[in-house]
Coordinates of C-alpha atoms and ligand atoms in Angstrom, one line a residue:
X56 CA 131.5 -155.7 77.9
X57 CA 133.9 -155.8 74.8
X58 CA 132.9 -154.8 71.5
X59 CA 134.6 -154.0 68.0
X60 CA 132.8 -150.8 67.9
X61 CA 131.1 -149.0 70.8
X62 CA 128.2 -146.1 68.9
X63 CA 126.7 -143.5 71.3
X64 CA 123.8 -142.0 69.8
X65 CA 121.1 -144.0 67.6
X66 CA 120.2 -140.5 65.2
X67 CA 120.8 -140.6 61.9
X68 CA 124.6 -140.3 62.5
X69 CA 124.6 -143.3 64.8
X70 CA 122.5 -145.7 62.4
X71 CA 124.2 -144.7 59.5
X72 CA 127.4 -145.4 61.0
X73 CA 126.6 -148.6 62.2
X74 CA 125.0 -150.1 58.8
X75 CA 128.3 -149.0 57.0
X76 CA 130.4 -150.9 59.2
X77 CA 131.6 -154.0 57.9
X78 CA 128.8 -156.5 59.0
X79 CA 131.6 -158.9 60.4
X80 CA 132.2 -155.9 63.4
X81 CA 130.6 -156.8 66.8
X82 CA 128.9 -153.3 67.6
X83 CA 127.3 -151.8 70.6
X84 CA 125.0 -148.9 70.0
X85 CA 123.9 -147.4 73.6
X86 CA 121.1 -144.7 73.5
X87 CA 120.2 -142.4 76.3
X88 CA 116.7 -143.0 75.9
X89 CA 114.7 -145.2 73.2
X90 CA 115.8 -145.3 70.1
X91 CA 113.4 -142.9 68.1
X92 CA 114.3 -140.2 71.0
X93 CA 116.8 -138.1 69.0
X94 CA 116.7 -134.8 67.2
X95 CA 116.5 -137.2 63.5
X96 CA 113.3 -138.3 64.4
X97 CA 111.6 -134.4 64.2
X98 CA 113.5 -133.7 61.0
X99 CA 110.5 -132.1 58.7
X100 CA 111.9 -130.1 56.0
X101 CA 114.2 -132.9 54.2
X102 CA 117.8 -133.1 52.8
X103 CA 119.5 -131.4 50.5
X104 CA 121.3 -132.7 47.8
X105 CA 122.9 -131.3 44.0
X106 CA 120.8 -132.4 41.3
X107 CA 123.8 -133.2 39.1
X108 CA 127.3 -132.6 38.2
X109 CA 126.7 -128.7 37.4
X110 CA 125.1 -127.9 40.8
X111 CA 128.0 -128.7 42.9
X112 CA 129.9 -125.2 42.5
X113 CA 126.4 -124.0 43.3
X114 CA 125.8 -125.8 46.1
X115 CA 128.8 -125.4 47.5
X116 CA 128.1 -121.6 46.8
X117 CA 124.8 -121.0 48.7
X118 CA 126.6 -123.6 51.4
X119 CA 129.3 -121.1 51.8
X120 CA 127.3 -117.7 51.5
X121 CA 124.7 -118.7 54.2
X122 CA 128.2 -120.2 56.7
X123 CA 129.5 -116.8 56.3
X124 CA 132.8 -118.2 53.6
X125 CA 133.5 -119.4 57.1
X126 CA 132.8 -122.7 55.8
X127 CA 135.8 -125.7 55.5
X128 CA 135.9 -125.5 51.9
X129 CA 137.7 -129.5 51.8
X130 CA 134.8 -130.8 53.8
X131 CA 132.1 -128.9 51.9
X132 CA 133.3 -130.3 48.7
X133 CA 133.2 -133.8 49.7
X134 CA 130.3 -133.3 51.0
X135 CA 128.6 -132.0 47.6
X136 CA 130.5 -134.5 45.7
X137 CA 129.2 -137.8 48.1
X138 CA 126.2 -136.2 48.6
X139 CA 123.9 -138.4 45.7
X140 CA 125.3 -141.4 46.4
X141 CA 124.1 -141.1 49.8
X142 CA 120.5 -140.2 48.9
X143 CA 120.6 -143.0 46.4
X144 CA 121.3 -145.3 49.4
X145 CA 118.5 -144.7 51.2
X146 CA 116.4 -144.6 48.3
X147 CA 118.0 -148.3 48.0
X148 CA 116.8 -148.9 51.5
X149 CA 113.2 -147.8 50.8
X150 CA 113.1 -144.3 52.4
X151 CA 109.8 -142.8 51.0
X152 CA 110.7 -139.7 49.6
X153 CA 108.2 -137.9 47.6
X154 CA 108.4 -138.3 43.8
X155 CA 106.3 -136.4 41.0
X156 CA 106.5 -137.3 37.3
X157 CA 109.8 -136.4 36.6
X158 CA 111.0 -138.6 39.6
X159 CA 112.2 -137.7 43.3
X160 CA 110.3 -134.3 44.0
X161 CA 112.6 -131.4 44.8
X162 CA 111.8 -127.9 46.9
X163 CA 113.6 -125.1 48.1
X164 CA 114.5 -123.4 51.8
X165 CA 116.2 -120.4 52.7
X166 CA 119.3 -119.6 50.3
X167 CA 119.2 -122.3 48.5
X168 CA 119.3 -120.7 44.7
X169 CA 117.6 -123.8 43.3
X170 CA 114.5 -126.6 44.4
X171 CA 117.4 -129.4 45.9
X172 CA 116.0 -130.7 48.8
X173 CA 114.2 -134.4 48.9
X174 CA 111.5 -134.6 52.0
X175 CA 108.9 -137.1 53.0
X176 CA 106.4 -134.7 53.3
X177 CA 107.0 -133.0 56.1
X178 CA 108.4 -135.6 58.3
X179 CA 111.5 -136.8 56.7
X180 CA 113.5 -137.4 59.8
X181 CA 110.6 -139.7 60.8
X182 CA 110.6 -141.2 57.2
X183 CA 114.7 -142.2 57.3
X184 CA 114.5 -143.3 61.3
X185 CA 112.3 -146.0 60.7
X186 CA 113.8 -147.2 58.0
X187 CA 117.3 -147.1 59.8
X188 CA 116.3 -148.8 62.1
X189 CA 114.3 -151.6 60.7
X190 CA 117.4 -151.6 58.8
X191 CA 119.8 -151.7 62.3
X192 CA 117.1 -154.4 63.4
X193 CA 117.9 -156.9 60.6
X194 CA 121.9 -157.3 61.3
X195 CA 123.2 -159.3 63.6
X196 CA 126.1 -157.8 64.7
X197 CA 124.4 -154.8 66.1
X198 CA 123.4 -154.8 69.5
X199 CA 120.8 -151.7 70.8
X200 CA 120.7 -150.7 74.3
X201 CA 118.1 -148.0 75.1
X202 CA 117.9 -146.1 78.0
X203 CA 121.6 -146.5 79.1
X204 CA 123.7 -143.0 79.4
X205 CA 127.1 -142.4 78.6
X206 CA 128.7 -140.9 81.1
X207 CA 132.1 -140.5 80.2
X208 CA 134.7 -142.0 77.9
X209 CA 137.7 -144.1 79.0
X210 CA 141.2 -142.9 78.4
X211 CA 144.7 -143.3 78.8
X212 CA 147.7 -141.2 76.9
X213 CA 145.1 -139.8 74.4
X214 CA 143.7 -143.0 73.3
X215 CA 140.3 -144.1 73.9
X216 CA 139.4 -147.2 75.2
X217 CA 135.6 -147.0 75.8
X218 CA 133.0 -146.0 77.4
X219 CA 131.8 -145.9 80.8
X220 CA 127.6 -146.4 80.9
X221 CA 124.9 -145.9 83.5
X222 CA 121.6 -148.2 82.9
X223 CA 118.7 -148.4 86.4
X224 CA 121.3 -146.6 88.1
X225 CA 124.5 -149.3 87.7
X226 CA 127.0 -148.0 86.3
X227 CA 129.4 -150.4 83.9
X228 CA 132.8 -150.2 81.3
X229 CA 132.1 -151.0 78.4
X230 CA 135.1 -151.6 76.3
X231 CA 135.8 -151.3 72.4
X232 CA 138.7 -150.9 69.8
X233 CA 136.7 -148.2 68.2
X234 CA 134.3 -145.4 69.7
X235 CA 131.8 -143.1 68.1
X236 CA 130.1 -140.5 69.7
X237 CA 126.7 -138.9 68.2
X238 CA 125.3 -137.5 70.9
X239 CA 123.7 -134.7 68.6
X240 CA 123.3 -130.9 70.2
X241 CA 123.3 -128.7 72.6
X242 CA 119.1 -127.5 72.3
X243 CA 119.1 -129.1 76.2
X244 CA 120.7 -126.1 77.6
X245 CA 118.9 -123.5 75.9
X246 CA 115.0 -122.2 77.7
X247 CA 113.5 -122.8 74.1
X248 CA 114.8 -125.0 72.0
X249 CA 113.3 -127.2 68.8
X250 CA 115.6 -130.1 69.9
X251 CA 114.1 -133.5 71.5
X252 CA 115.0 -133.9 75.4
X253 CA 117.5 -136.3 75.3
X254 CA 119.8 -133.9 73.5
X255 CA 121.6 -132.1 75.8
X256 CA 125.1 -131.4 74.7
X257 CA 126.5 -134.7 76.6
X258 CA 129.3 -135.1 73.7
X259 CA 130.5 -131.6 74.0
X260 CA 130.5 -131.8 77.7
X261 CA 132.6 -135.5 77.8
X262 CA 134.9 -133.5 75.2
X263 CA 135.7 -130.3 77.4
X264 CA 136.0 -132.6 80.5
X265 CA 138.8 -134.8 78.4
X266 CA 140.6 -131.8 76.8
X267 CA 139.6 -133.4 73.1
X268 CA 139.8 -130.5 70.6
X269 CA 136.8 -128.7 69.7
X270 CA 135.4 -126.3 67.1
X271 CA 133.0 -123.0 66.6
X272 CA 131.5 -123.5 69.5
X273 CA 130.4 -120.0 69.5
X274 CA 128.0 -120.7 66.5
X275 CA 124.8 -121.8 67.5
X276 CA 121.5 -121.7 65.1
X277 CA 118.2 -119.8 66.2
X278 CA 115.8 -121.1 63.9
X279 CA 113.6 -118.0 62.3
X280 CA 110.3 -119.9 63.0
X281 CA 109.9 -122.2 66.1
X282 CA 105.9 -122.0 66.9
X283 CA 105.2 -119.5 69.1
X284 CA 103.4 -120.4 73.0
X285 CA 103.2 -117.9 75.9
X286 CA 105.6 -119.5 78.3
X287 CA 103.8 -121.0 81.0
X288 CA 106.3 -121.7 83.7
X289 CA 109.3 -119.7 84.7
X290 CA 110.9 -123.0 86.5
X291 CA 111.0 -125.0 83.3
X292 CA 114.5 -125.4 82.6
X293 CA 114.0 -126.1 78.7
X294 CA 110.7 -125.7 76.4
X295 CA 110.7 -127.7 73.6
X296 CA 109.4 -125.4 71.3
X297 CA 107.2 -126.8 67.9
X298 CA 109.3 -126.3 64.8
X299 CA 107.6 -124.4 61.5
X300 CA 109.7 -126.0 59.0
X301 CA 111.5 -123.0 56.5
X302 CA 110.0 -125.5 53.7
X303 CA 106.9 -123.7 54.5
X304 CA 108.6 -120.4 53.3
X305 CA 110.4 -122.1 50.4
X306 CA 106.5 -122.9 48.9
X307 CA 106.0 -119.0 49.1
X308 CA 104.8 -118.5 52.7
X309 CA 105.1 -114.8 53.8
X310 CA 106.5 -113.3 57.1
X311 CA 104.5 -110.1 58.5
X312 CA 104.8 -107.7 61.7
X313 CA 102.3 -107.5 64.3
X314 CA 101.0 -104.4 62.6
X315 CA 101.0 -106.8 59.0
X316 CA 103.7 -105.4 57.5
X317 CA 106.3 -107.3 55.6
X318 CA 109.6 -106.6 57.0
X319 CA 112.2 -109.4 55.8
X320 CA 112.8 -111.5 52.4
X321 CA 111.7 -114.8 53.6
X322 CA 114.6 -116.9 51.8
X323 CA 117.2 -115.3 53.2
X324 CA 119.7 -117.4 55.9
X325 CA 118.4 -118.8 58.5
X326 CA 120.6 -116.0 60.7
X327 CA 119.7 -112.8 58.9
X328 CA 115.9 -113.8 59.0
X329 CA 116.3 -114.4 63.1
X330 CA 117.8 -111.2 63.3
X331 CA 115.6 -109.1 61.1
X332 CA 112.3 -110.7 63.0
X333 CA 114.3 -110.2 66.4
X334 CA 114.6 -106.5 65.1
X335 CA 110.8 -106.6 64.6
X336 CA 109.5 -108.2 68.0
X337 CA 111.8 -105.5 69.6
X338 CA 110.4 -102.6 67.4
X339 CA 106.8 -103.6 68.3
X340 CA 107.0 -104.9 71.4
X341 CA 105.2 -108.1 70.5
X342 CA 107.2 -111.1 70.7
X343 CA 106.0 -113.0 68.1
X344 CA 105.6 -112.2 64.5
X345 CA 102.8 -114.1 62.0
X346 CA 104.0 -116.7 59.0
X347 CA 101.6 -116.4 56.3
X348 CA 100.6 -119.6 54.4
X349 CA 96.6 -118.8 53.1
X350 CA 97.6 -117.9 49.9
X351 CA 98.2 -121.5 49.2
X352 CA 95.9 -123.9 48.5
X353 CA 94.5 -125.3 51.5
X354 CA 94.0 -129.2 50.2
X355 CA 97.6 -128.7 48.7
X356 CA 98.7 -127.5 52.5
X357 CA 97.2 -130.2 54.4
X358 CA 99.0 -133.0 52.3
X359 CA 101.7 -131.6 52.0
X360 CA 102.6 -130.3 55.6
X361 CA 100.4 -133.0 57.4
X362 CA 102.3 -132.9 60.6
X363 CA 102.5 -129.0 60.7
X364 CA 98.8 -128.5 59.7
X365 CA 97.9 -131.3 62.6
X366 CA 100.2 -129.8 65.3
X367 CA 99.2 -126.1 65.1
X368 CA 95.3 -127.1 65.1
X369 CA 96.1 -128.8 68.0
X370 CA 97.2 -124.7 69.0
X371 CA 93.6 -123.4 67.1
X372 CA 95.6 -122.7 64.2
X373 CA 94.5 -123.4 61.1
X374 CA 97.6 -122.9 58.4
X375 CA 95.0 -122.7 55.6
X376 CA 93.0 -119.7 57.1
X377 CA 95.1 -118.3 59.8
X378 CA 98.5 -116.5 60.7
X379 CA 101.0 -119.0 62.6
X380 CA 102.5 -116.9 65.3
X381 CA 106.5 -117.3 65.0
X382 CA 109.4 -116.1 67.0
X383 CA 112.9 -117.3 66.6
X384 CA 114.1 -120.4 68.4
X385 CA 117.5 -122.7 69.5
X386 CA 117.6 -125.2 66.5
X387 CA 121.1 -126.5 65.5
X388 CA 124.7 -126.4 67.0
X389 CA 127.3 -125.5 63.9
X390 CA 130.0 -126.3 66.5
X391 CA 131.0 -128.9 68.1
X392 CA 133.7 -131.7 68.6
X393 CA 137.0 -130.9 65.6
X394 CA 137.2 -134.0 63.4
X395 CA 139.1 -134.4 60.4
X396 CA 137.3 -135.3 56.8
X397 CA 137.0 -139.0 58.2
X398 CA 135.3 -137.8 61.0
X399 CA 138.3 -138.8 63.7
X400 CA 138.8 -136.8 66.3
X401 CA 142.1 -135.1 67.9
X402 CA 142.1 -138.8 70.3
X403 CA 142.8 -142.0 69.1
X404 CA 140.4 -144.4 68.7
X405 CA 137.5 -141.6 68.6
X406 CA 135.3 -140.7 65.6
X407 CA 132.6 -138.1 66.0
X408 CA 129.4 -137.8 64.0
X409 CA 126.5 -135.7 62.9
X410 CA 125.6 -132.9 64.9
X411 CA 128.3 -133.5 68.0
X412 CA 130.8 -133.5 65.3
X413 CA 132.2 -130.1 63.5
X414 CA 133.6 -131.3 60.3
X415 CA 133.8 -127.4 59.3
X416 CA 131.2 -127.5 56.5
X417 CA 128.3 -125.1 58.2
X418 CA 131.0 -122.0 58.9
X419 CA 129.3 -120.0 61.0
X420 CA 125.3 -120.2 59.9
X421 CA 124.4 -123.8 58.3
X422 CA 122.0 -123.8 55.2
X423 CA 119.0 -125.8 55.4
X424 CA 118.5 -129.0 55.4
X425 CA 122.7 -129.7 55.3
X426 CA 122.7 -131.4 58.5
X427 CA 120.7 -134.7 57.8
X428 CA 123.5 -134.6 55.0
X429 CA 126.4 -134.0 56.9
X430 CA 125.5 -136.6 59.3
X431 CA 125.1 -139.1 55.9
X432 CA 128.2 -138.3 54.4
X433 CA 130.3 -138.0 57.3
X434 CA 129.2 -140.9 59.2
X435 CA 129.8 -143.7 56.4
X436 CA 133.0 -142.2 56.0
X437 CA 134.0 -142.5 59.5
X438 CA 132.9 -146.2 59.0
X439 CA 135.0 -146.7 56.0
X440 CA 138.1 -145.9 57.8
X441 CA 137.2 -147.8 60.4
X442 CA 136.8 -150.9 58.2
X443 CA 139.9 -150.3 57.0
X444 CA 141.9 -149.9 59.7
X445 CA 140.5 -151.7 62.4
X446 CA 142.3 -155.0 62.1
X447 CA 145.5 -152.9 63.5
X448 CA 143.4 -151.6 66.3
X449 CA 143.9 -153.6 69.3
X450 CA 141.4 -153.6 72.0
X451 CA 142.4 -152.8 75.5
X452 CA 140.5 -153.1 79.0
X453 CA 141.8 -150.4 81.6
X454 CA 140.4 -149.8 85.0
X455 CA 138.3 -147.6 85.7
X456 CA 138.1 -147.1 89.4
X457 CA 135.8 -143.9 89.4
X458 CA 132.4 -144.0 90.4
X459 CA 129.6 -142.4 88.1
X460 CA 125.9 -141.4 89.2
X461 CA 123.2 -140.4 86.9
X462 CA 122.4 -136.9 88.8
X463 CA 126.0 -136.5 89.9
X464 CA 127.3 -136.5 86.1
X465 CA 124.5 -135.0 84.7
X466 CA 124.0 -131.6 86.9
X467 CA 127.7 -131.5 86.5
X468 CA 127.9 -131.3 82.6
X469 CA 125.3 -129.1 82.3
X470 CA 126.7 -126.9 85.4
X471 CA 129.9 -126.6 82.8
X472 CA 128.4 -126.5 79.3
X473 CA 126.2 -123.1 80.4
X474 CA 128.7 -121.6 81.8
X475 CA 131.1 -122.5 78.5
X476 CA 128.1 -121.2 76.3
X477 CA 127.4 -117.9 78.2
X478 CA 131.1 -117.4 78.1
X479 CA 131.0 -118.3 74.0
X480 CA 128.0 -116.5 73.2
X481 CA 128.4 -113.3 75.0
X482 CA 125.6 -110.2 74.4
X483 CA 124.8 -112.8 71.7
X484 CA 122.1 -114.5 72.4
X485 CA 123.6 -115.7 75.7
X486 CA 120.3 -115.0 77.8
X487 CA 118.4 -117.6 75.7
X488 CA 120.7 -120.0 78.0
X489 CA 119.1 -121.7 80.7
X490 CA 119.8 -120.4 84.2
Ligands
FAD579 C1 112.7 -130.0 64.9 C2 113.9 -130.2 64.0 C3 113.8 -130.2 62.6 C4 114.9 -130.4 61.8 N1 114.8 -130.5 60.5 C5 115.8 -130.8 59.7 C6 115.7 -131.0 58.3 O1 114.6 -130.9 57.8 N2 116.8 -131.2 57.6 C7 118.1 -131.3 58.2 O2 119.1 -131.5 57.5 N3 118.2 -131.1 59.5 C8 117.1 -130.9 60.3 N4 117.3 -130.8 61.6 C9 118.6 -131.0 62.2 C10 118.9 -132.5 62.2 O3 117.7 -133.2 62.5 C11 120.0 -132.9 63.2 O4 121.1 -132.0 63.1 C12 120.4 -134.3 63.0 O5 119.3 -135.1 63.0 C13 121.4 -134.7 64.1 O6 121.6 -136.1 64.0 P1 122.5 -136.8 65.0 O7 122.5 -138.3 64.7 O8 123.8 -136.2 65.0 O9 121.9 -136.5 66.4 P2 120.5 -136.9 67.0 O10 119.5 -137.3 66.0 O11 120.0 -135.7 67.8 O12 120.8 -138.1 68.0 C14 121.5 -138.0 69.1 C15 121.5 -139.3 69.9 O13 122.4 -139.3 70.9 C16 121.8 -139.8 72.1 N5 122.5 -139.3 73.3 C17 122.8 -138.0 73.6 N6 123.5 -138.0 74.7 C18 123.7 -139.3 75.1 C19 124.4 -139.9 76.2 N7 125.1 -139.2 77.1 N8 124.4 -141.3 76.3 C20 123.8 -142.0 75.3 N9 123.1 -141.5 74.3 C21 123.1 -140.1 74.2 C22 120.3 -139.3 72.0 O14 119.5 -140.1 72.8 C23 120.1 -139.6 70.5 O15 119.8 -140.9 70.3 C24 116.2 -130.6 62.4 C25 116.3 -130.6 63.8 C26 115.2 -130.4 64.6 C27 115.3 -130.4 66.1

């Protein structure tokens, strides 16, 4: 199979990446499972964005307080400078986001120091997906192929050729002049995790097998407030844990001890509020501890956290009368694969996007709702340097005499990416890996 551009992912990243490519590009998106199955599909809380001119030094501020000044100050600022243009895009394209009077509807999460965030109610990933892909659906010279797993990249002297797939168990080359991987996270390794299934670290792993540089990997995100279940089964590998959006806190829920006791100011970074409720559970000896939302209006609740308020009665919680038990959870990856402010990677012919990616602008905690933007903003750039300089790239069709299995590749990435994560995350929350 030859293509101009091979995509691996079909996330925000992926999509976006593909409908900024010149629509004269013969692309090939391949997805490990169907198309919705990705980590952008369960975004609730929204993206953030500066409301004008004078809120970039600010955003860039709260970006770089909450990463730690950690934060790749180059990337950061293009990504506060492109990030409007982006939201004005998808507005373009018919993404539903909320509006009031005064036009798109704004709120607030942790650190944020003003209401910057646009949300479709709380489903947002859902809200951009579908139109993505209904977008992805109308061009021509995008071809999807669900349920088809990368399995490794194709290389020779530190350019990459392509990819090599596995769809009902055949494995085949496909070749392109460009690749892009968005294979999202890591959450699959983790016993609890927020991320969808199909996100298991698979760019990270094809990235340490092939010596391509990577970033941070030492900075993973435990979200404060993953909903909180008794685990059931000690055999499950990974728990996909229900997410309690920090949008919840940002309309002024409140965070209390098992003896209901504040203990923590609820906007803080995500990272200081994990560790101050960690601090908690251990001090009590109850693993959980209680989000408070009743002193909202319930009707106000129920539209505007439909999903939430649906999902926890589904777990006899009612947000608008009772306490949601919460306890800390694997949510994001700050780290990942080292790509420059195009997105390219250290090999040729490789771009890396969204969550796989680390452009640098997280540092070592990322603030709410700046991934859904990263993914944006870095993705379209990738494809404008693609478009660019694509008509020098020449497309090339080595052998590839290895054979892959499914299993085989697999257990073997995931033997290696624990064992790299233990290693990374030592005494720090290392035993949340799976065994
Ligand atoms: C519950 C939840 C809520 C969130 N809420 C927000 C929010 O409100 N705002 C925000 O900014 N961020 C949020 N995030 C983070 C954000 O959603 C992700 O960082 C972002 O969507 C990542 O996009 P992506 O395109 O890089 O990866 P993903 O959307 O995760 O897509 C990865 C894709 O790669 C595919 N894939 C993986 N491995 C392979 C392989 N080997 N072969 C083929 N395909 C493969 C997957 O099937 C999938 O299609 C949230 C995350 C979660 C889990």
């Amino acid at each position: 199979m030859n293509y101009d551009v091979l995509i691996v992912g079909t996330g925000v990243a992926g999509l976006y990446s593909a409908l900024n490519l010149d629509s004269n590009l013969n692309i090939l998106m391949i997805t490990k499972g169907k198309i919705t199955e990705a980590n952008s599909y369960l975004a609730q809380g929204g993206i953030s964005t500066v409301r004008s001119k004078d809120d970039i030094t600010c955003f860039i501020e709260d970006t770089l307080k909450a990463g730690g000044y950690e934060n790749d100050i180059k990337a950061l600022s293009i990504l506060a400078k492109e990030s409007r243009y982006n939201i004005k895009t998808l507005l373009d394209m018919k993404v539903p986001f909320d509006k009031n009077n005064m036009g798109l509807s704004y709120t607030r999460e942790g650190a944020h120091s003003t209401n910057r965030i646009v949300h479709c109610k709380d489903a947002t990933g859902k809200a951009v997906m579908d139109t993505l892909i209904s977008e992805v659906k109308k061009r021509d010279n995008i071809t999807v192929l669900e349920d088809t797993y990368c399995a490794d990249l194709i290389i020779r002297d530190n350019c990459c050729y392509g990819a090599v797939a596995i769809k009902n168990s055949e494995s085949f080359n496909i070749y392109a002049k460009v690749i892009i991987l968005a294979t999202g996270g890591i959450g699959g390794i983790f016993k609890n995790t927020t991320n969808a299934p199909t996100v298991t670290g698979d760019g990270i792993a094809m990235a340490l097998k092939n010596n391509i540089e990577v970033k941070d990997l030492n900075y993973v995100q435990f979200h404060p407030t993953g909903f909180y279940q008794k685990e059931t089964s000690i055999e499950e590998t990974s728990r996909q844990v229900f997410l309690i959006s920090e949008s919840l806190r940002g309309e002024g829920g409140k965070l209390y001890n098992s003896q209901g006791k504040r203990f923590v100011k609820e906007l803080l970074p995500r990272d200081v509020v994990t560790e101050a409720i960690l601090q908690e559970t251990k001090k009590t000896g109850v693993p959980f501890v209680y989000l408070d939302m009743t002193e909202l209006d319930g009707e106000y609740l129920k539209s505007r956290f439909p999903t939430i308020y649906e999902e926890c009665l589904k777990n006899n919680i009612d947000i608008t009368k009772d306490l949601i038990p919460v306890a800390p959870v694997q949510h994001y990856f700050m780290g990942g694969i080292k790509v420059d402010t195009n997105s390219k990677s250290s090999l040729d012919n490789l771009y890396c996007v969204g969550e796989t990616s680390c452009t640098g602008i997280h540092g070592k905690n990322r603030l709410a709702s700046n991934s859904l933007l990263e993914a944006l903003v870095f993705s379209r750039r990738a494809a404008l340097k693609i478009n660019s300089d694509i008509l020098n790239t020449q497309l090339l069709t080595p052998e590839v005499t290895e054979t892959f299995d499914f299993k085989t590749v697999e257990n073997a990435n995931r033997s290696m990416l624990i064992n790299e994560f233990k290693h990374r995350l030592r005494g720090n929350y290392s035993e949340s890996i799976s065994c």
